[in-house]
Coordinates of C-alpha atoms and ligand atoms in Angstrom, one line a residue:
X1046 CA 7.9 -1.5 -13.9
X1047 CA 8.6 -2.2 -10.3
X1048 CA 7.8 -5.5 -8.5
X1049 CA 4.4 -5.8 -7.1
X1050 CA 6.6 -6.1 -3.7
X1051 CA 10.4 -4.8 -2.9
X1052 CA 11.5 -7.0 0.0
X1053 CA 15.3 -6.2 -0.9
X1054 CA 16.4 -3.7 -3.0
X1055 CA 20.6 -4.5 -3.4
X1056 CA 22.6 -1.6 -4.7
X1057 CA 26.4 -2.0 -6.1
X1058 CA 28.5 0.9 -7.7
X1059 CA 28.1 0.7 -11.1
X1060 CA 32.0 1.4 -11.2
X1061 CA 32.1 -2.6 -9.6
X1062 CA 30.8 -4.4 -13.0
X1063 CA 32.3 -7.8 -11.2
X1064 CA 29.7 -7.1 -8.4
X1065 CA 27.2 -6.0 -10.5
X1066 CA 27.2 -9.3 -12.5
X1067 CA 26.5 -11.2 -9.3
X1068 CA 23.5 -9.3 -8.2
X1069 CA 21.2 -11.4 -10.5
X1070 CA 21.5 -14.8 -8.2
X1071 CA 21.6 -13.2 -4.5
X1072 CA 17.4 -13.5 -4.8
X1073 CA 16.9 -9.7 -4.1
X1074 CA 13.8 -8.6 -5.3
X1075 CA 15.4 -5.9 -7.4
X1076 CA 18.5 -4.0 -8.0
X1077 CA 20.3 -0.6 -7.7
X1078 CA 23.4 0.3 -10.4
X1079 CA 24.4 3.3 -8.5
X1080 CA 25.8 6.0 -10.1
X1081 CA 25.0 8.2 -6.9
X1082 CA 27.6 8.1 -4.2
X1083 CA 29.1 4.9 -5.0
X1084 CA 30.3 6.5 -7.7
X1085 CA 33.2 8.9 -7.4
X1086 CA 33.0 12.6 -8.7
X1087 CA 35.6 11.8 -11.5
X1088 CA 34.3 8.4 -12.5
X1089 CA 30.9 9.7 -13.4
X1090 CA 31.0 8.7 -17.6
X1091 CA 32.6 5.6 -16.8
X1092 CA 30.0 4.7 -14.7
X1093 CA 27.6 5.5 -17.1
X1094 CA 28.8 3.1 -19.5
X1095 CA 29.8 0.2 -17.3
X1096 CA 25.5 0.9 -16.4
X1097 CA 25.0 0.5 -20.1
X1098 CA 27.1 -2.8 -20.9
X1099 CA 25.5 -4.2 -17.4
X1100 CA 22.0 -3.8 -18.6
X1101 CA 22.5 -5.0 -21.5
X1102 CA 24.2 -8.3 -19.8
X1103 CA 21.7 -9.0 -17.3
X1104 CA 18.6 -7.5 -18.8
X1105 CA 15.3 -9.9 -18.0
X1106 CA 17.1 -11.8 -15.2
X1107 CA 15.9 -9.4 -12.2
X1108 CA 14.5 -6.2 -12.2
X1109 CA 16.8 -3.6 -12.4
X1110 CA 16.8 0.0 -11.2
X1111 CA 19.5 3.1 -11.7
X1112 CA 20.5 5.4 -8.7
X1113 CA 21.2 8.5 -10.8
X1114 CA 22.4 11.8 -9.1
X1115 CA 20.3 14.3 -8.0
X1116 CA 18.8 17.4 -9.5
X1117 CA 21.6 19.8 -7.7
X1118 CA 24.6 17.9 -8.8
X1119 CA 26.4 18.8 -12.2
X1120 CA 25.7 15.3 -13.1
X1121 CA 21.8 15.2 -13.3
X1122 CA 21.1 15.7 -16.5
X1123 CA 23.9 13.8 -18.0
X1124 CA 22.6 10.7 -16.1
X1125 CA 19.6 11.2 -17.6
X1126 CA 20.3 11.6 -21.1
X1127 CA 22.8 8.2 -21.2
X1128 CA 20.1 6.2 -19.5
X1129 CA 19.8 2.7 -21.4
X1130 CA 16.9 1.1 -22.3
X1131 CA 16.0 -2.1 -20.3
X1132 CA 15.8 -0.4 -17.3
X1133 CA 12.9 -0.9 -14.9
X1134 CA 12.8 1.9 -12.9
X1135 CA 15.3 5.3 -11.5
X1136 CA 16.2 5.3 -8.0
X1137 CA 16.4 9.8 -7.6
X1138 CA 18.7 10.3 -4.2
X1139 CA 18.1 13.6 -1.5
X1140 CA 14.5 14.5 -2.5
X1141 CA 14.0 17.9 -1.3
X1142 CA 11.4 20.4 -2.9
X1143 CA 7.9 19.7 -5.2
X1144 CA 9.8 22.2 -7.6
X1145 CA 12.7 19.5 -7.9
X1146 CA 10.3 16.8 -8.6
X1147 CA 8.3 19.1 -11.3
X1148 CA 11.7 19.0 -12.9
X1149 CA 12.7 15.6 -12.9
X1150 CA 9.1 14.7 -14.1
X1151 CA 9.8 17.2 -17.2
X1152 CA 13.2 15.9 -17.5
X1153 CA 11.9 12.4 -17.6
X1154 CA 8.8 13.0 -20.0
X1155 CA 11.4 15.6 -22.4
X1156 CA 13.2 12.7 -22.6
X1157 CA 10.2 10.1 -23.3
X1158 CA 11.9 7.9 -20.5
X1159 CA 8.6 6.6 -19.0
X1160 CA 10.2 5.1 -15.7
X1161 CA 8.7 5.0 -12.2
X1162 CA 10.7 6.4 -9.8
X1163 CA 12.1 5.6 -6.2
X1164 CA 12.9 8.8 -4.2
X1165 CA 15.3 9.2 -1.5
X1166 CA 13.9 11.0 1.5
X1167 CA 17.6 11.6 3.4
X1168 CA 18.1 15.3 4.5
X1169 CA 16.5 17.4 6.9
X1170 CA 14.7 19.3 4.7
X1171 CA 13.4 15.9 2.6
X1172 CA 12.4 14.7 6.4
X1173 CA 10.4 18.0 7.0
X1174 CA 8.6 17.9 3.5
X1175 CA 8.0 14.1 3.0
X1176 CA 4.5 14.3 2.9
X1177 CA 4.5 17.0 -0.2
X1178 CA 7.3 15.0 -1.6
X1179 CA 6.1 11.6 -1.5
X1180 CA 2.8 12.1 -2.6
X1181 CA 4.1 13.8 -5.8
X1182 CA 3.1 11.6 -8.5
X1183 CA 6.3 11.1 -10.2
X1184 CA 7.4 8.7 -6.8
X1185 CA 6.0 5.3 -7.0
X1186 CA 8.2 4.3 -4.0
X1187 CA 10.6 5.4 -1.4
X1188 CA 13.8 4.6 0.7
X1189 CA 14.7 6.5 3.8
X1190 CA 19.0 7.3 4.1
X1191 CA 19.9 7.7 7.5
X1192 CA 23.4 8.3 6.3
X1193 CA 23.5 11.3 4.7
X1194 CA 19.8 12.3 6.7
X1195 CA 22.4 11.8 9.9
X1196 CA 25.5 13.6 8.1
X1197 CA 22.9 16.7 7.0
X1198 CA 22.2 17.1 10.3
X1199 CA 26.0 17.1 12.0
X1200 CA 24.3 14.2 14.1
X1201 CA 26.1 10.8 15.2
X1202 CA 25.1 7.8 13.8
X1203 CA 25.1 5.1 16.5
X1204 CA 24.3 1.3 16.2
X1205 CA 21.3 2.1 19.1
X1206 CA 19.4 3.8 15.8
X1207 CA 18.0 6.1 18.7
X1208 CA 19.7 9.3 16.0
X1209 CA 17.2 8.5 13.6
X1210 CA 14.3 7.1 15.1
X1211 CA 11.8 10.1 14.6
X1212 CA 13.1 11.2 11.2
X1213 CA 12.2 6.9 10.4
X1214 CA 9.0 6.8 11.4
X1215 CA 7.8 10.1 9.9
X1216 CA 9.3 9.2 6.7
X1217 CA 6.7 5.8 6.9
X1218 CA 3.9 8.0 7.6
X1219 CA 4.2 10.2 4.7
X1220 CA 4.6 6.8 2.9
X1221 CA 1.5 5.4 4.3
X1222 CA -0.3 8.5 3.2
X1223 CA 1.3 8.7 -0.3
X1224 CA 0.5 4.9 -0.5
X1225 CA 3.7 4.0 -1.9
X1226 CA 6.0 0.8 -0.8
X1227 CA 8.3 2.3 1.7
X1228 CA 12.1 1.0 2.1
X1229 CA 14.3 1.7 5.0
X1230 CA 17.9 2.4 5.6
X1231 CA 20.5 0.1 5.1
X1232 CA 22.8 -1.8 7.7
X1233 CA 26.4 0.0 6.8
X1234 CA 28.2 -2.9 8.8
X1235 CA 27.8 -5.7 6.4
X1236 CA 29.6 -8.1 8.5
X1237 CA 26.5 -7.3 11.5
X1238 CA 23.7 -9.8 10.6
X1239 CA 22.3 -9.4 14.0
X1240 CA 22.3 -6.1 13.6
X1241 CA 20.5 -6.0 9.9
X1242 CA 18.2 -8.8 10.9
X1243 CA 16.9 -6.3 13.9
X1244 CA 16.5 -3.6 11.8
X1245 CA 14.7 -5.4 9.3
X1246 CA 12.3 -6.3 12.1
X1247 CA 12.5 -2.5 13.3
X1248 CA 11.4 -1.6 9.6
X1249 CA 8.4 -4.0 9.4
X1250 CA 7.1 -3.2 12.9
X1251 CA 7.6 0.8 11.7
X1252 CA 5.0 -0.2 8.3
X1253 CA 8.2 -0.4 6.1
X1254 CA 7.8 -3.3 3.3
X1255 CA 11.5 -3.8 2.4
X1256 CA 15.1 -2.6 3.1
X1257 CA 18.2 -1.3 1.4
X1258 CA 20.8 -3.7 1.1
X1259 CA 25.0 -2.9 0.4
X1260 CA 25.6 -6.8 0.1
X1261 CA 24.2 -10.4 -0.6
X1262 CA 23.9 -11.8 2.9
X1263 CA 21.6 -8.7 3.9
X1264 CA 19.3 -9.8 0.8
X1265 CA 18.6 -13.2 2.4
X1266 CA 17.6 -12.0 6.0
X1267 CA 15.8 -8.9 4.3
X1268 CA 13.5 -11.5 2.8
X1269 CA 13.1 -13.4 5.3
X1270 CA 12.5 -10.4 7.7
X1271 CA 9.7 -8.8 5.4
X1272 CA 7.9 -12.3 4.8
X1273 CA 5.3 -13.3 8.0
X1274 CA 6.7 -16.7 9.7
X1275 CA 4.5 -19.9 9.9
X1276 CA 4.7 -19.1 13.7
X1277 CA 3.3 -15.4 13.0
X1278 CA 1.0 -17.0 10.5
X1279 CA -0.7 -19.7 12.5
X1280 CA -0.6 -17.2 15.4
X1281 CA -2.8 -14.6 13.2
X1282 CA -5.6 -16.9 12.2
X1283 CA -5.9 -17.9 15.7
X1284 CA -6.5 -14.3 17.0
X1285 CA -9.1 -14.0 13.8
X1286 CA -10.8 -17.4 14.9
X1287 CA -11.1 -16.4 18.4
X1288 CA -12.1 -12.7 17.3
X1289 CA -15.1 -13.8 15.0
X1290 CA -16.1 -16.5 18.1
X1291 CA -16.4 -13.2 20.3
X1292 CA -18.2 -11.1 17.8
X1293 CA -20.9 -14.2 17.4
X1294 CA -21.5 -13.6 21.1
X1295 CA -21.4 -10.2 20.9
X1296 CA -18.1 -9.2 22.3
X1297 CA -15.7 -7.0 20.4
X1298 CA -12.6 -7.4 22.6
X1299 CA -11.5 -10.6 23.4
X1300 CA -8.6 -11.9 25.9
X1301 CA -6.6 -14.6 23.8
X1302 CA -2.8 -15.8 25.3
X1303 CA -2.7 -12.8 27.4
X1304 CA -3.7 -9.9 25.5
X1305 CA -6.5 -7.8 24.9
X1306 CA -7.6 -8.5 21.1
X1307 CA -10.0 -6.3 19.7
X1308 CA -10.5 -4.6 16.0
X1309 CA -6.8 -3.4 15.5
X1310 CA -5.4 -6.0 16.7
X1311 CA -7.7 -8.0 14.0
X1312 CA -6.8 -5.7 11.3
X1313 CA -2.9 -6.3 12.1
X1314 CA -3.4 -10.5 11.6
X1315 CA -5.5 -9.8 8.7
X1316 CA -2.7 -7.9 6.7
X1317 CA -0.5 -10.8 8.1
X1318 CA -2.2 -13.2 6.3
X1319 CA -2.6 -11.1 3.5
X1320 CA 1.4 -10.8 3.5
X1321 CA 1.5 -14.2 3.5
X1322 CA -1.0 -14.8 0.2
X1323 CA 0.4 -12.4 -1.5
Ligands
LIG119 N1 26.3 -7.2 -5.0 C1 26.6 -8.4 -5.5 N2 27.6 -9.2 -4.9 C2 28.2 -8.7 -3.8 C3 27.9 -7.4 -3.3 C4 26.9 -6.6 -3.9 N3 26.5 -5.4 -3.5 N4 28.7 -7.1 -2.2 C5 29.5 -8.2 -2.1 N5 29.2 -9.1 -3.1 C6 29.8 -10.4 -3.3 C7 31.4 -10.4 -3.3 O1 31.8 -10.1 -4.6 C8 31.7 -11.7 -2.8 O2 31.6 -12.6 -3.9 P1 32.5 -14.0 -4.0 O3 32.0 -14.9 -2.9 O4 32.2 -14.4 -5.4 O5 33.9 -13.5 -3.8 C9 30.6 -12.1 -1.8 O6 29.5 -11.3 -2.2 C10 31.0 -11.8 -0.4 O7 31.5 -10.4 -0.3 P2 32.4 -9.9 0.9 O8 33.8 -10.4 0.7 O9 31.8 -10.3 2.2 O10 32.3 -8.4 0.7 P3 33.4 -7.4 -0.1 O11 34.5 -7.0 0.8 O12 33.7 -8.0 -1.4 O13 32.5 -6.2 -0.4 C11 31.5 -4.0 0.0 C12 32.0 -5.3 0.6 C13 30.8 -3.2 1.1 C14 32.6 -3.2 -0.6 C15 30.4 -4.4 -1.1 O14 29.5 -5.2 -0.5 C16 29.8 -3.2 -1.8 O15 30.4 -2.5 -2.6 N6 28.4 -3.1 -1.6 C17 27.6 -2.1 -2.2 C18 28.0 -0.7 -1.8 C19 27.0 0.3 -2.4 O16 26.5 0.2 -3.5 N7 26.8 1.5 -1.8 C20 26.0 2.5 -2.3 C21 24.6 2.3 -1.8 S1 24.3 2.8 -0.2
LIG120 MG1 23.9 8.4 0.1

């Protein structure tokens, strides 16, 4: 099963059992063995069974999740059939067609492996599609990879983000509509916490719920990012008290600090305090 909330989601090559074996105390909220494209081409089986000997170390001490290869690779169904038990959910890279995700659902059920699944929406064509692909019920969640979305494309990827912006927001609607946690992109420069630590706040502002992260100091400021402040929390009950006061007199939009508050704005500090409670 997936956790009721994914604020980090760390990934290490399963090919790195020394990282791997760390994972458990960085506090991410769950964790990706990749087998995908941390993984080289002729390392494939080995990963396979360093995944198997990991799960069975760590198994119960975080959730953990598999990044199998995709449905076009030679590799797919391999990774499918050496999948250990313990596992508590697949992470499925470059989701492209509905017809790919009847398969992997067959796959999945042929093989009684009864696993929710975390698609990757990370090419041009999955960007197009997301809506069909996300609301697919196979997905139960869903990353965005401006990587490879920006290496499909023959684009540049830039630290300005300004490459991918439209491809990240689109993704989150067809999230929002599919109503299915949504992850964004990771921060490649792991050395950059300035730069993660905006993009985390990017992500939350876009209606993302959690990010991708290559390393432990990304899973702290991803948690942090994704969880309201006091500041943001005391802030949001004020609007509300100063909302309802308005309503009681019969006015719907309300100047508080500077701003026009009125029902969004209401329904934005509700869902922070929700957040918060949750
Ligand atoms: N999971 C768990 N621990 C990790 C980690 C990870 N993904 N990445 C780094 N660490 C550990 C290191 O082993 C090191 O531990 P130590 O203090 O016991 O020595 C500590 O965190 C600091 O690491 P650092 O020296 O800053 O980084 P590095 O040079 O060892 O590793 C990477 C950098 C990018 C090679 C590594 O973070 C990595 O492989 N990340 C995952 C990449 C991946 O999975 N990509 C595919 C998905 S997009
Ligand atoms: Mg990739």
């Amino acid at each position: 099963m997936l956790p009721r909330r994914i604020r980090s989601l760390l990934f290490a090559p399963a090919v790195r059992p020394d990282l791997v074996r760390k994972m458990p105390a960085t506090g991410a909220d769950a964790i990706v063995i990749d087998l995908e494209d941390a993984t080289p081409p002729d390392a494939k089986e080995t990963g396979r069974e360093e995944l198997r000997a990991a799960v069975v170390d760590i198994a119960g001490t975080i959730p953990i999740l598999a990044r199998i290869n995709d449905a076009s690779t030679p590799w797919f169904h391999d990774d499918l059939d050496s999948l250990p038990e313990g596992l508590d959910a697949l992470v499925v890279p470059k989701l492209e067609t509905v017809g790919g995700l009847d398969a992997l659902q067959r796959g999945l059920e042929a093989r009684g492996l009864d696993l929710p699944v975390v698609g990757g929406i990370e090419t041009a064509l999955g960007v197009a599609d997301a809506r069909a692909l996300l609301t697919h019920p196979v997905v139960a969640a869903a990353y965005f990879g401006a990587e490879d979305f920006i290496a499909d494309m023959g684009g540049v990827r830039t630290t300005s983000n300004h490459e991918v912006t439209v491809a990240r927001s689109h993704v989150a609607v067809a999230g929002r509509l599919a109503e299915i946690p949504m992850l964004d992109m990771i921060t490649a420069n792991f050395q950059d916490d300035e730069r993660c630590r905006r993009e985390c706040d990017e992500a939350r502002e876009l209606g993302y719920h959690g990010k991708l992260c290559i390393h432990p100091a990304q899973v702290t400021i991803a948690n942090e990012a994704f969880t309201p402040s006091t500041e943001e929390i005391e802030r949001a009950h004020r609007i509300l008290a100063a909302y309802e006061d308005g309503k009681a007199r019969g006015i719907a939009s309300i100047a508080f600090e500077g701003r026009m508050v009125d029902e969004p704005v209401a329904v934005q500090a509700r869902r922070v305090i929700l957040l918060a409670e949750d």
